[in-house]
Amino acid sequence: MVTIAQQLVGKVLCTQFDGTLTSGVITETEAYCGRGDKACHANDGTRTSRTETMYQDGGIAYIYLCYGIHHLFNVVTNIQDKADAVLVRAIEPLEGQSTMLKRRNSEKVTPSLTAGPGRLTQALGITTDFDTTSLTGDTIWIKDRGNSFSSNGLAKTQRVGVDYAGEDAKLPWRFYPRGSKWISQK
DNA sequence: CATTTGATGTTCT
DNA sequence: GAACATCAAATGC
């Protein structure tokens, strides 16, 4: 679970709609565990129409609306009825940069273009319409470029924005490459 | 520069 | 009604 979150860093997240391809290298992830992690929406078997996606088999996208405005993208990583997911918090733009700039309504490629959970989904055109989409299809998928980071090259810190989770907010389940600029601010 | 505030939907009380 | 896995624009130094 936590291992999967580490392995996802350095892989390439791709989306393709209407013949337009956009992609980026994953530079920041957070692990969320459905059992014993108060920061997870589906902790302790909490099932709602929103979190139902997390209880499905792994290898699909869990996308939900946060604060009524932002779409956050997660990868479901466990088997059916085990609600585990990895939140992708930031990417480094790769292909289709001009499309991302257009979607984000900006002109220059800077970290603020895709560094942040709400930002990367906007740049890639991901919305809740793609919730439960399989990540092995041709709409949203993850490419292995073979340049994964060793646990030594990865910084390990507390997760962001989950202070309400008490002790569980201190779990070191946020990962990003040491020295990378494509990281969400805080 | 730092801090505050508005937008906004889903879920739980 | 309150809180929430957030961001950008406005305000105050």
Short mmCIF file of C-alpha atoms in Angstrom, two decimals, chain A:
data_model
loop_
_atom_site.label_atom_id
_atom_site.label_comp_id
_atom_site.label_asym_id
_atom_site.label_seq_id
_atom_site.Cartn_x
_atom_site.Cartn_y
_atom_site.Cartn_z
CA MET A 1 0.00 0.00 0.00
CA VAL A 2 2.56 2.54 1.14
CA THR A 3 4.94 0.74 -1.20
CA ILE A 4 2.62 1.38 -4.13
CA ALA A 5 2.53 5.10 -3.31
CA GLN A 6 6.34 5.15 -3.48
CA GLN A 7 6.40 3.19 -6.73
CA LEU A 8 3.97 5.58 -8.40
CA VAL A 9 6.38 8.50 -8.05
CA GLY A 10 8.35 8.84 -11.31
CA LYS A 11 5.77 7.08 -13.47
CA VAL A 12 3.92 8.92 -16.23
CA LEU A 13 0.24 9.75 -15.92
CA CYS A 14 -1.47 10.12 -19.32
CA THR A 15 -4.93 11.22 -20.41
CA GLN A 16 -6.43 11.36 -23.88
CA PHE A 17 -9.75 12.94 -24.82
CA ASP A 18 -10.99 13.96 -28.25
CA GLY A 19 -7.70 12.90 -29.80
CA THR A 20 -5.63 15.19 -27.56
CA LEU A 21 -2.93 13.58 -25.45
CA THR A 22 -1.61 15.14 -22.24
CA SER A 23 0.81 13.55 -19.80
CA GLY A 24 3.15 14.27 -16.91
CA VAL A 25 5.57 12.60 -14.52
CA ILE A 26 4.09 11.95 -11.09
CA THR A 27 6.13 13.92 -8.56
CA GLU A 28 4.05 13.75 -5.41
CA THR A 29 1.75 11.12 -3.90
CA GLU A 30 0.02 10.38 -0.62
CA ALA A 31 -1.16 7.01 0.66
CA TYR A 32 -4.60 6.58 2.19
CA CYS A 33 -5.56 3.37 3.94
CA GLY A 34 -9.17 2.34 4.53
CA ARG A 35 -8.43 0.57 7.80
CA GLY A 36 -7.02 2.48 10.76
CA ASP A 37 -6.43 5.75 8.95
CA LYS A 38 -8.80 8.51 10.03
CA ALA A 39 -7.68 10.74 7.16
CA CYS A 40 -9.21 8.37 4.63
CA HIS A 41 -12.77 9.03 3.47
CA ALA A 42 -13.52 5.31 3.68
CA ASN A 43 -11.95 4.62 7.07
CA ASP A 44 -13.51 1.87 9.20
CA GLY A 45 -15.79 0.63 6.47
CA THR A 46 -17.56 3.93 5.88
CA ARG A 47 -19.40 3.44 2.62
CA THR A 48 -21.14 6.28 0.82
CA SER A 49 -22.04 6.74 -2.79
CA ARG A 50 -18.88 8.80 -3.10
CA THR A 51 -16.40 6.41 -1.49
CA GLU A 52 -17.93 3.29 -3.02
CA THR A 53 -15.32 3.53 -5.76
CA MET A 54 -12.54 2.83 -3.26
CA TYR A 55 -14.08 -0.51 -2.34
CA GLN A 56 -13.80 -1.79 -5.86
CA ASP A 57 -10.89 -3.76 -7.29
CA GLY A 58 -7.61 -1.87 -7.72
CA GLY A 59 -6.39 -0.43 -11.00
CA ILE A 60 -9.18 2.11 -11.42
CA ALA A 61 -9.42 5.87 -10.83
CA TYR A 62 -11.14 7.33 -7.77
CA ILE A 63 -12.02 10.91 -8.61
CA TYR A 64 -14.09 13.09 -6.34
CA LEU A 65 -15.01 16.72 -5.88
CA CYS A 66 -13.31 18.61 -3.09
CA TYR A 67 -14.64 21.89 -1.67
CA GLY A 68 -17.18 21.89 -4.49
CA ILE A 69 -14.57 23.10 -6.95
CA HIS A 70 -11.58 20.81 -7.36
CA HIS A 71 -11.43 17.32 -8.76
CA LEU A 72 -8.85 15.14 -6.96
CA PHE A 73 -7.38 12.10 -8.68
CA ASN A 74 -6.62 8.87 -6.80
CA VAL A 75 -5.52 5.40 -7.80
CA VAL A 76 -7.40 2.55 -6.13
CA THR A 77 -4.74 0.06 -5.09
CA ASN A 78 -6.28 -2.84 -3.21
CA ILE A 79 -8.73 -5.66 -3.83
CA GLN A 80 -12.51 -5.47 -3.57
CA ASP A 81 -13.81 -4.43 -0.10
CA LYS A 82 -10.37 -3.15 1.00
CA ALA A 83 -10.59 0.62 0.60
CA ASP A 84 -7.05 1.75 -0.12
CA ALA A 85 -6.04 4.54 -2.49
CA VAL A 86 -3.11 6.72 -3.48
CA LEU A 87 -3.72 10.42 -4.03
CA VAL A 88 -1.69 12.04 -6.82
CA ARG A 89 -0.84 15.55 -5.66
CA ALA A 90 1.51 16.86 -8.36
CA ILE A 91 2.97 16.11 -11.80
CA GLU A 92 5.68 17.51 -14.05
CA PRO A 93 4.24 18.39 -17.51
CA LEU A 94 5.48 16.19 -20.34
CA GLU A 95 3.33 15.91 -23.48
CA GLY A 96 0.54 18.26 -24.55
CA GLN A 97 1.85 21.25 -22.61
CA SER A 98 0.07 23.78 -24.81
CA THR A 99 -3.23 22.02 -24.10
CA MET A 100 -2.56 22.15 -20.36
CA LEU A 101 -1.75 25.86 -20.54
CA LYS A 102 -5.03 26.46 -22.35
CA ARG A 103 -7.04 24.44 -19.81
CA ARG A 104 -5.38 26.27 -16.92
CA ASN A 105 -5.76 29.62 -18.68
CA SER A 106 -2.10 30.54 -18.29
CA GLU A 107 0.82 31.22 -20.62
CA LYS A 108 3.99 29.86 -19.06
CA VAL A 109 4.88 26.40 -17.80
CA THR A 110 5.63 26.88 -14.11
CA PRO A 111 5.21 24.61 -11.07
CA SER A 112 1.91 26.36 -10.35
CA LEU A 113 0.57 24.82 -13.57
CA THR A 114 0.40 21.26 -12.28
CA ALA A 115 1.84 21.18 -8.73
CA GLY A 116 -1.24 20.64 -6.57
CA PRO A 117 -4.04 18.05 -6.52
CA GLY A 118 -6.68 20.41 -7.89
CA ARG A 119 -4.30 21.84 -10.47
CA LEU A 120 -3.08 18.67 -12.10
CA THR A 121 -6.61 17.39 -12.69
CA GLN A 122 -7.53 20.66 -14.36
CA ALA A 123 -4.41 20.54 -16.55
CA LEU A 124 -5.10 16.96 -17.60
CA GLY A 125 -8.83 17.56 -18.07
CA ILE A 126 -9.85 15.05 -15.39
CA THR A 127 -13.32 15.44 -13.88
CA THR A 128 -15.59 13.27 -11.74
CA ASP A 129 -17.04 11.98 -15.02
CA PHE A 130 -14.01 9.70 -15.11
CA ASP A 131 -14.56 8.23 -11.64
CA THR A 132 -14.13 4.41 -11.74
CA THR A 133 -12.36 4.63 -15.11
CA SER A 134 -9.95 1.72 -15.60
CA LEU A 135 -6.30 2.80 -15.69
CA THR A 136 -5.46 0.16 -18.24
CA GLY A 137 -7.71 1.62 -20.94
CA ASP A 138 -6.96 4.37 -23.48
CA THR A 139 -8.53 7.36 -21.70
CA ILE A 140 -6.52 7.56 -18.48
CA TRP A 141 -3.50 5.33 -17.94
CA ILE A 142 -0.12 5.14 -16.21
CA LYS A 143 3.10 4.48 -18.09
CA ASP A 144 6.19 2.97 -16.50
CA ARG A 145 9.19 4.87 -17.76
CA GLY A 146 11.50 2.69 -15.75
CA ASN A 147 12.99 5.56 -13.79
CA SER A 148 11.45 4.89 -10.43
CA PHE A 149 13.13 6.36 -7.39
CA SER A 150 14.85 4.37 -4.70
CA SER A 151 13.52 4.90 -1.21
CA ASN A 152 16.70 6.89 -0.70
CA GLY A 153 15.85 9.42 -3.39
CA LEU A 154 12.35 9.93 -2.04
CA ALA A 155 11.51 12.40 0.67
CA LYS A 156 8.97 11.08 3.15
CA THR A 157 6.81 13.58 5.05
CA GLN A 158 3.44 14.03 6.70
CA ARG A 159 0.39 14.40 4.52
CA VAL A 160 -1.04 17.80 3.70
CA GLY A 161 -4.38 19.19 4.79
CA VAL A 162 -5.45 16.35 7.06
CA ASP A 163 -4.90 17.93 10.48
CA TYR A 164 -8.40 16.92 11.49
CA ALA A 165 -7.34 13.25 11.54
CA GLY A 166 -5.59 13.54 14.92
CA GLU A 167 -2.71 11.10 15.39
CA ASP A 168 -3.14 9.70 11.90
CA ALA A 169 -2.29 13.09 10.41
CA LYS A 170 1.29 12.48 11.53
CA LEU A 171 1.79 9.34 9.45
CA PRO A 172 4.71 9.86 7.02
CA TRP A 173 2.74 8.82 3.96
CA ARG A 174 3.52 11.63 1.53
CA PHE A 175 6.29 11.03 -0.99
CA TYR A 176 8.16 13.13 -3.55
CA PRO A 177 11.60 13.10 -5.18
CA ARG A 178 14.21 14.93 -3.13
CA GLY A 179 14.94 18.33 -4.71
CA SER A 180 12.04 18.34 -7.18
CA LYS A 181 10.44 21.70 -7.91
CA TRP A 182 7.15 20.21 -9.08
CA ILE A 183 5.73 19.90 -5.58
CA SER A 184 2.60 21.43 -4.09
CA GLN A 185 3.26 24.32 -1.73
CA LYS A 186 2.26 24.43 1.89
#
